[in-house]
Amino acid sequence: MKVAKLFGDHGPELTAFPDPARDIAPGESQARRAVLAGGCFWCTEAVFVPLDGVTGVTSGYIGGAASTANYEAVCSGTTGHAEAIAVDFDPDVISYGQLLKVFFAVAHDPTQLNRQGGDRGTQYRSAIFPADDAQRQVAEAYVAQLTAAKAFDSPIVTTVEPLGTFYPAEAYHQNFAARNPAQPYVAAVALPKVAKLEAYFGEKLKK
């Protein structure tokens, strides 16, 4: 029996979703943060919080100026920011490459250009913001690997962008899904992703 595809007809079959062929071993990089953008940060944050080795997740904005790094401005789609998360992690427990695997397989749909579902605009783009050259090389190699493996039926549109400054979002956005599980958007979009995480990456979750 085939596992249902996460993103509909064009999504990955998670039973065969590949591990990164290139990764960062403990001690090869001093970076302990991964900055990722994949649509609404309420949803991506919810996916990474349960992972073993993740020590904190912060929702925020990246790719634009400090003066417009606020929710109202970013939602206009004119500031250059992306809604993003900063994932702090222990590389002795979970690798950068494994975080990227979850990012591509569960956290969002990397084939949607400047949108995720009904959320549209460059602020919802799929992007990776490496902290150093080692992370950049792993990110670029994994995008190429998934493309060659035809992990998705549509082309991957994820960009690898300079890190720049990450601006934490307003306090009410932090840990939003966990604090508001009955909120309609959370229930419809975030919680199904968490369920997929639990189903396919149960061995990677905090005990």
PDB file of C-alpha atoms in Angstrom:
ATOM      1  CA  MET A   1       0.000   0.000   0.000  1.00  0.00           C
ATOM      2  CA  LYS A   2       1.350   3.403  -0.942  1.00  0.00           C
ATOM      3  CA  VAL A   3       1.549   6.159   1.641  1.00  0.00           C
ATOM      4  CA  ALA A   4      -0.691   9.115   0.793  1.00  0.00           C
ATOM      5  CA  LYS A   5       1.229  12.021  -0.657  1.00  0.00           C
ATOM      6  CA  LEU A   6       1.585  14.973   1.675  1.00  0.00           C
ATOM      7  CA  PHE A   7       0.874  17.762  -0.787  1.00  0.00           C
ATOM      8  CA  GLY A   8      -1.690  16.046  -2.999  1.00  0.00           C
ATOM      9  CA  ASP A   9      -0.888  14.644  -6.409  1.00  0.00           C
ATOM     10  CA  HIS A  10       2.446  16.429  -6.782  1.00  0.00           C
ATOM     11  CA  GLY A  11       3.846  15.788  -3.307  1.00  0.00           C
ATOM     12  CA  PRO A  12       6.461  13.329  -2.073  1.00  0.00           C
ATOM     13  CA  GLU A  13       5.825   9.755  -1.041  1.00  0.00           C
ATOM     14  CA  LEU A  14       7.395   9.955   2.393  1.00  0.00           C
ATOM     15  CA  THR A  15       8.293   6.282   2.608  1.00  0.00           C
ATOM     16  CA  ALA A  16      10.945   6.957  -0.040  1.00  0.00           C
ATOM     17  CA  PHE A  17      11.898  10.536   0.751  1.00  0.00           C
ATOM     18  CA  PRO A  18      15.708  10.673   0.580  1.00  0.00           C
ATOM     19  CA  ASP A  19      18.119  11.654   3.303  1.00  0.00           C
ATOM     20  CA  PRO A  20      20.580  14.395   2.318  1.00  0.00           C
ATOM     21  CA  ALA A  21      23.585  12.838   0.602  1.00  0.00           C
ATOM     22  CA  ARG A  22      25.657  15.761   1.872  1.00  0.00           C
ATOM     23  CA  ASP A  23      25.387  16.887   5.485  1.00  0.00           C
ATOM     24  CA  ILE A  24      27.357  18.597   8.258  1.00  0.00           C
ATOM     25  CA  ALA A  25      28.935  16.341  10.878  1.00  0.00           C
ATOM     26  CA  PRO A  26      29.150  17.569  14.484  1.00  0.00           C
ATOM     27  CA  GLY A  27      32.113  19.908  14.812  1.00  0.00           C
ATOM     28  CA  GLU A  28      32.296  20.811  11.116  1.00  0.00           C
ATOM     29  CA  SER A  29      30.355  24.034  11.614  1.00  0.00           C
ATOM     30  CA  GLN A  30      29.862  26.402  14.539  1.00  0.00           C
ATOM     31  CA  ALA A  31      26.342  27.254  13.341  1.00  0.00           C
ATOM     32  CA  ARG A  32      23.559  26.088  15.620  1.00  0.00           C
ATOM     33  CA  ARG A  33      20.679  27.874  13.914  1.00  0.00           C
ATOM     34  CA  ALA A  34      18.764  27.160  10.711  1.00  0.00           C
ATOM     35  CA  VAL A  35      16.685  29.956   9.190  1.00  0.00           C
ATOM     36  CA  LEU A  36      13.922  28.711   6.908  1.00  0.00           C
ATOM     37  CA  ALA A  37      10.943  30.255   5.133  1.00  0.00           C
ATOM     38  CA  GLY A  38       8.037  28.171   3.938  1.00  0.00           C
ATOM     39  CA  GLY A  39       4.802  30.107   4.208  1.00  0.00           C
ATOM     40  CA  CYS A  40       2.979  31.118   7.376  1.00  0.00           C
ATOM     41  CA  PHE A  41       5.394  30.910  10.293  1.00  0.00           C
ATOM     42  CA  TRP A  42       2.674  29.604  12.611  1.00  0.00           C
ATOM     43  CA  CYS A  43       2.724  26.366  10.608  1.00  0.00           C
ATOM     44  CA  THR A  44       6.442  25.897  10.042  1.00  0.00           C
ATOM     45  CA  GLU A  45       7.165  26.664  13.703  1.00  0.00           C
ATOM     46  CA  ALA A  46       4.691  23.995  14.799  1.00  0.00           C
ATOM     47  CA  VAL A  47       6.519  21.344  12.750  1.00  0.00           C
ATOM     48  CA  PHE A  48       9.989  22.008  14.180  1.00  0.00           C
ATOM     49  CA  VAL A  49       9.212  22.507  17.886  1.00  0.00           C
ATOM     50  CA  PRO A  50       8.632  18.760  18.557  1.00  0.00           C
ATOM     51  CA  LEU A  51      11.915  17.597  16.988  1.00  0.00           C
ATOM     52  CA  ASP A  52      14.518  16.098  19.299  1.00  0.00           C
ATOM     53  CA  GLY A  53      17.609  18.305  19.260  1.00  0.00           C
ATOM     54  CA  VAL A  54      15.650  21.479  18.512  1.00  0.00           C
ATOM     55  CA  THR A  55      16.250  23.787  21.459  1.00  0.00           C
ATOM     56  CA  GLY A  56      14.076  26.692  20.343  1.00  0.00           C
ATOM     57  CA  VAL A  57      12.075  28.050  17.423  1.00  0.00           C
ATOM     58  CA  THR A  58      11.446  31.756  16.816  1.00  0.00           C
ATOM     59  CA  SER A  59       9.013  33.134  14.255  1.00  0.00           C
ATOM     60  CA  GLY A  60      10.143  36.268  12.460  1.00  0.00           C
ATOM     61  CA  TYR A  61      10.934  38.156   9.294  1.00  0.00           C
ATOM     62  CA  ILE A  62      13.971  38.122   7.024  1.00  0.00           C
ATOM     63  CA  GLY A  63      15.017  39.632   3.713  1.00  0.00           C
ATOM     64  CA  GLY A  64      14.004  43.252   4.258  1.00  0.00           C
ATOM     65  CA  ALA A  65      14.747  46.329   6.354  1.00  0.00           C
ATOM     66  CA  ALA A  66      14.302  46.753  10.089  1.00  0.00           C
ATOM     67  CA  SER A  67      11.879  49.631   9.588  1.00  0.00           C
ATOM     68  CA  THR A  68       9.284  47.373   7.946  1.00  0.00           C
ATOM     69  CA  ALA A  69       9.911  44.167   9.916  1.00  0.00           C
ATOM     70  CA  ASN A  70       6.424  44.057  11.401  1.00  0.00           C
ATOM     71  CA  TYR A  71       3.408  41.925  10.642  1.00  0.00           C
ATOM     72  CA  GLU A  72       1.220  44.604   9.078  1.00  0.00           C
ATOM     73  CA  ALA A  73       3.947  45.782   6.705  1.00  0.00           C
ATOM     74  CA  VAL A  74       5.202  42.320   5.784  1.00  0.00           C
ATOM     75  CA  CYS A  75       1.666  41.141   4.973  1.00  0.00           C
ATOM     76  CA  SER A  76       1.527  43.804   2.259  1.00  0.00           C
ATOM     77  CA  GLY A  77       4.036  41.766   0.267  1.00  0.00           C
ATOM     78  CA  THR A  78       6.042  44.868  -0.608  1.00  0.00           C
ATOM     79  CA  THR A  79       8.844  44.826   1.995  1.00  0.00           C
ATOM     80  CA  GLY A  80      11.038  42.019   0.637  1.00  0.00           C
ATOM     81  CA  HIS A  81      10.712  40.045   3.862  1.00  0.00           C
ATOM     82  CA  ALA A  82       9.709  36.430   4.117  1.00  0.00           C
ATOM     83  CA  GLU A  83       7.849  34.994   7.078  1.00  0.00           C
ATOM     84  CA  ALA A  84      10.506  32.698   8.475  1.00  0.00           C
ATOM     85  CA  ILE A  85      11.559  30.681  11.476  1.00  0.00           C
ATOM     86  CA  ALA A  86      14.905  30.512  13.254  1.00  0.00           C
ATOM     87  CA  VAL A  87      15.447  26.944  14.443  1.00  0.00           C
ATOM     88  CA  ASP A  88      18.073  26.625  17.174  1.00  0.00           C
ATOM     89  CA  PHE A  89      19.407  23.085  17.337  1.00  0.00           C
ATOM     90  CA  ASP A  90      22.017  20.812  18.883  1.00  0.00           C
ATOM     91  CA  PRO A  91      24.065  19.322  16.013  1.00  0.00           C
ATOM     92  CA  ASP A  92      25.046  16.410  18.241  1.00  0.00           C
ATOM     93  CA  VAL A  93      21.387  15.350  18.264  1.00  0.00           C
ATOM     94  CA  ILE A  94      20.004  16.467  14.898  1.00  0.00           C
ATOM     95  CA  SER A  95      21.918  17.575  11.834  1.00  0.00           C
ATOM     96  CA  TYR A  96      21.289  20.551   9.582  1.00  0.00           C
ATOM     97  CA  GLY A  97      20.578  18.172   6.730  1.00  0.00           C
ATOM     98  CA  GLN A  98      17.931  16.337   8.718  1.00  0.00           C
ATOM     99  CA  LEU A  99      16.256  19.666   9.508  1.00  0.00           C
ATOM    100  CA  LEU A 100      16.150  20.342   5.776  1.00  0.00           C
ATOM    101  CA  LYS A 101      14.632  16.917   5.166  1.00  0.00           C
ATOM    102  CA  VAL A 102      11.744  17.783   7.496  1.00  0.00           C
ATOM    103  CA  PHE A 103      11.477  21.214   5.891  1.00  0.00           C
ATOM    104  CA  PHE A 104      11.008  19.744   2.424  1.00  0.00           C
ATOM    105  CA  ALA A 105       9.043  16.617   3.322  1.00  0.00           C
ATOM    106  CA  VAL A 106       6.581  17.965   5.887  1.00  0.00           C
ATOM    107  CA  ALA A 107       6.826  21.675   6.712  1.00  0.00           C
ATOM    108  CA  HIS A 108       5.771  23.160   3.375  1.00  0.00           C
ATOM    109  CA  ASP A 109       5.351  22.639  -0.358  1.00  0.00           C
ATOM    110  CA  PRO A 110       8.602  23.720  -2.083  1.00  0.00           C
ATOM    111  CA  THR A 111       6.993  23.673  -5.532  1.00  0.00           C
ATOM    112  CA  GLN A 112       4.685  26.646  -4.922  1.00  0.00           C
ATOM    113  CA  LEU A 113       6.172  29.932  -6.113  1.00  0.00           C
ATOM    114  CA  ASN A 114       5.600  32.852  -3.752  1.00  0.00           C
ATOM    115  CA  ARG A 115       2.704  31.181  -2.016  1.00  0.00           C
ATOM    116  CA  GLN A 116       1.590  28.348   0.230  1.00  0.00           C
ATOM    117  CA  GLY A 117      -1.949  27.243  -0.425  1.00  0.00           C
ATOM    118  CA  GLY A 118      -4.188  30.280  -0.190  1.00  0.00           C
ATOM    119  CA  ASP A 119      -1.417  32.508   1.211  1.00  0.00           C
ATOM    120  CA  ARG A 120       0.033  34.430  -1.710  1.00  0.00           C
ATOM    121  CA  GLY A 121       2.902  36.888  -2.009  1.00  0.00           C
ATOM    122  CA  THR A 122       6.687  36.933  -1.815  1.00  0.00           C
ATOM    123  CA  GLN A 123       6.425  36.963   1.979  1.00  0.00           C
ATOM    124  CA  TYR A 124       5.315  33.318   1.695  1.00  0.00           C
ATOM    125  CA  ARG A 125       8.172  32.209  -0.568  1.00  0.00           C
ATOM    126  CA  SER A 126      10.125  29.010  -0.048  1.00  0.00           C
ATOM    127  CA  ALA A 127      13.672  29.950   0.942  1.00  0.00           C
ATOM    128  CA  ILE A 128      16.688  28.823   2.943  1.00  0.00           C
ATOM    129  CA  PHE A 129      19.019  31.348   4.589  1.00  0.00           C
ATOM    130  CA  PRO A 130      22.318  29.569   5.400  1.00  0.00           C
ATOM    131  CA  ALA A 131      24.352  30.760   8.371  1.00  0.00           C
ATOM    132  CA  ASP A 132      27.679  29.829   6.796  1.00  0.00           C
ATOM    133  CA  ASP A 133      29.239  28.228   3.735  1.00  0.00           C
ATOM    134  CA  ALA A 134      28.802  24.723   5.096  1.00  0.00           C
ATOM    135  CA  GLN A 135      25.043  25.206   5.428  1.00  0.00           C
ATOM    136  CA  ARG A 136      24.896  26.800   1.984  1.00  0.00           C
ATOM    137  CA  GLN A 137      26.610  23.842   0.375  1.00  0.00           C
ATOM    138  CA  VAL A 138      24.286  21.353   2.082  1.00  0.00           C
ATOM    139  CA  ALA A 139      21.191  23.355   1.109  1.00  0.00           C
ATOM    140  CA  GLU A 140      22.198  23.703  -2.532  1.00  0.00           C
ATOM    141  CA  ALA A 141      23.209  20.056  -2.753  1.00  0.00           C
ATOM    142  CA  TYR A 142      19.929  18.862  -1.252  1.00  0.00           C
ATOM    143  CA  VAL A 143      17.808  20.939  -3.637  1.00  0.00           C
ATOM    144  CA  ALA A 144      19.812  19.450  -6.518  1.00  0.00           C
ATOM    145  CA  GLN A 145      19.467  15.953  -5.057  1.00  0.00           C
ATOM    146  CA  LEU A 146      15.685  16.204  -4.641  1.00  0.00           C
ATOM    147  CA  THR A 147      15.377  17.626  -8.129  1.00  0.00           C
ATOM    148  CA  ALA A 148      17.403  14.783  -9.652  1.00  0.00           C
ATOM    149  CA  ALA A 149      15.420  12.216  -7.656  1.00  0.00           C
ATOM    150  CA  LYS A 150      12.124  13.720  -8.871  1.00  0.00           C
ATOM    151  CA  ALA A 151      10.922  13.790  -5.273  1.00  0.00           C
ATOM    152  CA  PHE A 152       8.150  16.148  -6.412  1.00  0.00           C
ATOM    153  CA  ASP A 153       6.101  16.055  -9.590  1.00  0.00           C
ATOM    154  CA  SER A 154       6.579  19.826 -10.058  1.00  0.00           C
ATOM    155  CA  PRO A 155       9.865  21.778 -10.034  1.00  0.00           C
ATOM    156  CA  ILE A 156      11.296  22.885  -6.694  1.00  0.00           C
ATOM    157  CA  VAL A 157      11.289  26.692  -6.489  1.00  0.00           C
ATOM    158  CA  THR A 158      13.110  27.028  -3.152  1.00  0.00           C
ATOM    159  CA  THR A 159      15.768  29.749  -3.192  1.00  0.00           C
ATOM    160  CA  VAL A 160      18.994  29.844  -1.173  1.00  0.00           C
ATOM    161  CA  GLU A 161      19.417  33.445  -0.053  1.00  0.00           C
ATOM    162  CA  PRO A 162      21.963  35.437   2.014  1.00  0.00           C
ATOM    163  CA  LEU A 163      21.199  35.285   5.712  1.00  0.00           C
ATOM    164  CA  GLY A 164      21.004  38.980   6.470  1.00  0.00           C
ATOM    165  CA  THR A 165      19.225  40.015   9.654  1.00  0.00           C
ATOM    166  CA  PHE A 166      16.493  37.910  11.214  1.00  0.00           C
ATOM    167  CA  TYR A 167      13.900  40.020  13.017  1.00  0.00           C
ATOM    168  CA  PRO A 168      11.802  38.201  15.642  1.00  0.00           C
ATOM    169  CA  ALA A 169       8.078  38.637  15.094  1.00  0.00           C
ATOM    170  CA  GLU A 170       5.695  40.143  17.603  1.00  0.00           C
ATOM    171  CA  ALA A 171       5.246  38.202  20.853  1.00  0.00           C
ATOM    172  CA  TYR A 172       1.738  37.006  20.011  1.00  0.00           C
ATOM    173  CA  HIS A 173       3.071  35.077  17.005  1.00  0.00           C
ATOM    174  CA  GLN A 174       5.505  32.984  19.041  1.00  0.00           C
ATOM    175  CA  ASN A 175       4.429  29.370  19.664  1.00  0.00           C
ATOM    176  CA  PHE A 176       1.098  30.385  18.136  1.00  0.00           C
ATOM    177  CA  ALA A 177      -0.148  26.966  17.030  1.00  0.00           C
ATOM    178  CA  ALA A 178       0.507  25.341  20.406  1.00  0.00           C
ATOM    179  CA  ARG A 179      -1.303  28.160  22.194  1.00  0.00           C
ATOM    180  CA  ASN A 180      -4.206  28.346  19.734  1.00  0.00           C
ATOM    181  CA  PRO A 181      -4.952  24.817  18.473  1.00  0.00           C
ATOM    182  CA  ALA A 182      -8.627  25.604  17.848  1.00  0.00           C
ATOM    183  CA  GLN A 183      -7.888  28.656  15.697  1.00  0.00           C
ATOM    184  CA  PRO A 184      -9.366  27.762  12.262  1.00  0.00           C
ATOM    185  CA  TYR A 185      -6.180  28.357  10.239  1.00  0.00           C
ATOM    186  CA  VAL A 186      -4.087  26.397  12.729  1.00  0.00           C
ATOM    187  CA  ALA A 187      -6.562  23.522  12.797  1.00  0.00           C
ATOM    188  CA  ALA A 188      -6.801  23.393   9.004  1.00  0.00           C
ATOM    189  CA  VAL A 189      -3.154  23.899   8.031  1.00  0.00           C
ATOM    190  CA  ALA A 190      -0.699  23.577  10.929  1.00  0.00           C
ATOM    191  CA  LEU A 191      -2.072  20.585  12.824  1.00  0.00           C
ATOM    192  CA  PRO A 192      -2.233  18.272   9.780  1.00  0.00           C
ATOM    193  CA  LYS A 193       1.461  18.986   9.203  1.00  0.00           C
ATOM    194  CA  VAL A 194       2.234  18.088  12.810  1.00  0.00           C
ATOM    195  CA  ALA A 195       0.255  14.876  12.363  1.00  0.00           C
ATOM    196  CA  LYS A 196       2.361  14.020   9.290  1.00  0.00           C
ATOM    197  CA  LEU A 197       5.505  14.735  11.283  1.00  0.00           C
ATOM    198  CA  GLU A 198       4.393  12.371  14.021  1.00  0.00           C
ATOM    199  CA  ALA A 199       3.427   9.681  11.521  1.00  0.00           C
ATOM    200  CA  TYR A 200       6.602   9.694   9.427  1.00  0.00           C
ATOM    201  CA  PHE A 201       9.285  11.117  11.716  1.00  0.00           C
ATOM    202  CA  GLY A 202       8.207   9.710  15.067  1.00  0.00           C
ATOM    203  CA  GLU A 203      11.724   8.500  15.850  1.00  0.00           C
ATOM    204  CA  LYS A 204      13.007  12.070  15.595  1.00  0.00           C
ATOM    205  CA  LEU A 205      10.607  13.565  18.141  1.00  0.00           C
ATOM    206  CA  LYS A 206      11.315  14.574  21.713  1.00  0.00           C
ATOM    207  CA  LYS A 207      10.467  11.775  24.104  1.00  0.00           C
TER     208      LYS A 207
END
